[in-house]
Every structure is written in structure tokens, then in C-alpha cells.
Tab-separated table of C-alpha atoms in Angstrom:
chain	number	residue	atom	x	y	z
F	5	MET	CA	123.063	106.900	90.248
F	6	ARG	CA	123.035	108.373	86.778
F	7	LEU	CA	125.073	107.486	83.740
F	8	PRO	CA	127.091	110.524	82.648
F	9	ALA	CA	126.400	110.215	78.931
F	10	ASP	CA	126.170	113.382	76.854
F	11	THR	CA	123.471	112.827	74.218
F	12	GLY	CA	123.419	116.408	72.972
F	13	ARG	CA	125.152	115.771	69.643
F	14	GLY	CA	125.000	112.998	67.088
F	15	ASN	CA	123.659	109.464	67.374
F	16	ARG	CA	126.124	108.116	69.907
F	17	PRO	CA	126.449	109.276	73.513
F	18	SER	CA	129.747	110.692	74.723
F	19	PHE	CA	131.126	109.363	77.996
F	20	SER	CA	133.965	111.890	78.291
F	21	ASP	CA	132.689	112.970	81.748
F	22	ALA	CA	132.687	109.396	83.074
F	23	ALA	CA	134.747	108.508	86.148
F	24	ARG	CA	138.376	107.449	85.797
F	25	ALA	CA	138.906	103.694	85.641
F	26	GLU	CA	140.466	103.655	89.133
F	27	ASP	CA	137.255	105.129	90.549
F	28	ALA	CA	134.781	103.371	88.268
F	29	GLU	CA	135.996	99.779	88.603
F	30	PRO	CA	135.179	99.436	92.338
F	31	LEU	CA	131.687	100.859	91.658
F	32	TYR	CA	131.236	98.370	88.818
F	33	GLU	CA	132.289	95.496	91.099
F	34	ARG	CA	129.942	96.654	93.903
F	35	PHE	CA	127.047	96.932	91.450
F	36	ALA	CA	127.674	93.409	90.123
F	37	ALA	CA	127.920	92.073	93.691
F	38	ALA	CA	124.644	93.789	94.639
F	39	LEU	CA	122.899	92.181	91.661
F	40	ARG	CA	124.253	88.764	92.630
F	41	ALA	CA	123.086	89.285	96.231
F	42	LEU	CA	119.587	89.853	94.868
F	43	GLY	CA	119.778	86.563	92.986
F	44	VAL	CA	120.204	88.160	89.566
F	45	ARG	CA	122.382	86.029	87.286
F	46	THR	CA	125.308	88.332	86.633
F	47	GLU	CA	128.351	87.712	84.490
F	48	THR	CA	131.285	90.068	84.140
F	49	GLY	CA	134.349	90.220	81.983
F	50	VAL	CA	137.541	92.248	82.089
F	51	PHE	CA	136.766	95.805	83.185
F	52	GLY	CA	137.526	98.349	80.455
F	53	ALA	CA	138.378	95.727	77.843
F	54	ARG	CA	137.463	96.244	74.215
F	55	MET	CA	134.711	93.898	73.096
F	56	ALA	CA	133.106	92.847	69.849
F	57	VAL	CA	129.400	92.570	70.641
F	58	GLU	CA	126.750	90.967	68.460
F	59	LEU	CA	123.064	91.524	69.130
F	60	VAL	CA	119.812	90.148	67.788
F	61	ASN	CA	116.767	92.224	68.716
F	62	ASP	CA	113.651	90.179	69.340
F	63	GLY	CA	110.769	92.499	70.076
F	64	PRO	CA	110.201	96.165	70.726
F	65	VAL	CA	112.560	97.980	73.060
F	66	THR	CA	112.389	101.594	74.143
F	67	LEU	CA	115.310	103.355	75.773
F	68	ILE	CA	114.674	106.762	77.291
F	69	LEU	CA	117.709	109.016	77.401
F	70	GLN	CA	117.215	112.113	79.510
F	71	THR	CA	119.421	115.091	78.883
């Protein structure tokens, strides 16, 4: 599965080609269930809700975005 994020312009990816919520939510729920079945501690919130997220980076992290 690939994340449909357009990283061609600017600093933030565009998700305008992402699936509609009606299609995406069941995939999200299946993914979370699959993680739980593997024993991965998984917490979810309200799908599609707006969130205020705070992050503290502790160490080097590299994200590779392929276009």
C-alpha cells in the first residue's frame, strides 16, 4: 500500500488524491486491527477528526518520501 501524498511542491505534502472518508475509514480500521493482531500496542481516535498534536523529537529520524 502506498500513501498518496504529492510532495512535488512546497514543504507539506498534499493529500488531495487520498481516498474518500467512506472508503478510507474501513481500511484504517483493518490496518489498526492487523497491528493489534500482531501484538502491536495500537490506539486510535475519531477518524478524520481535527487534532492538535505536540511532538518532542529525541534523536535522529529520517523519513524518505518517494515521488
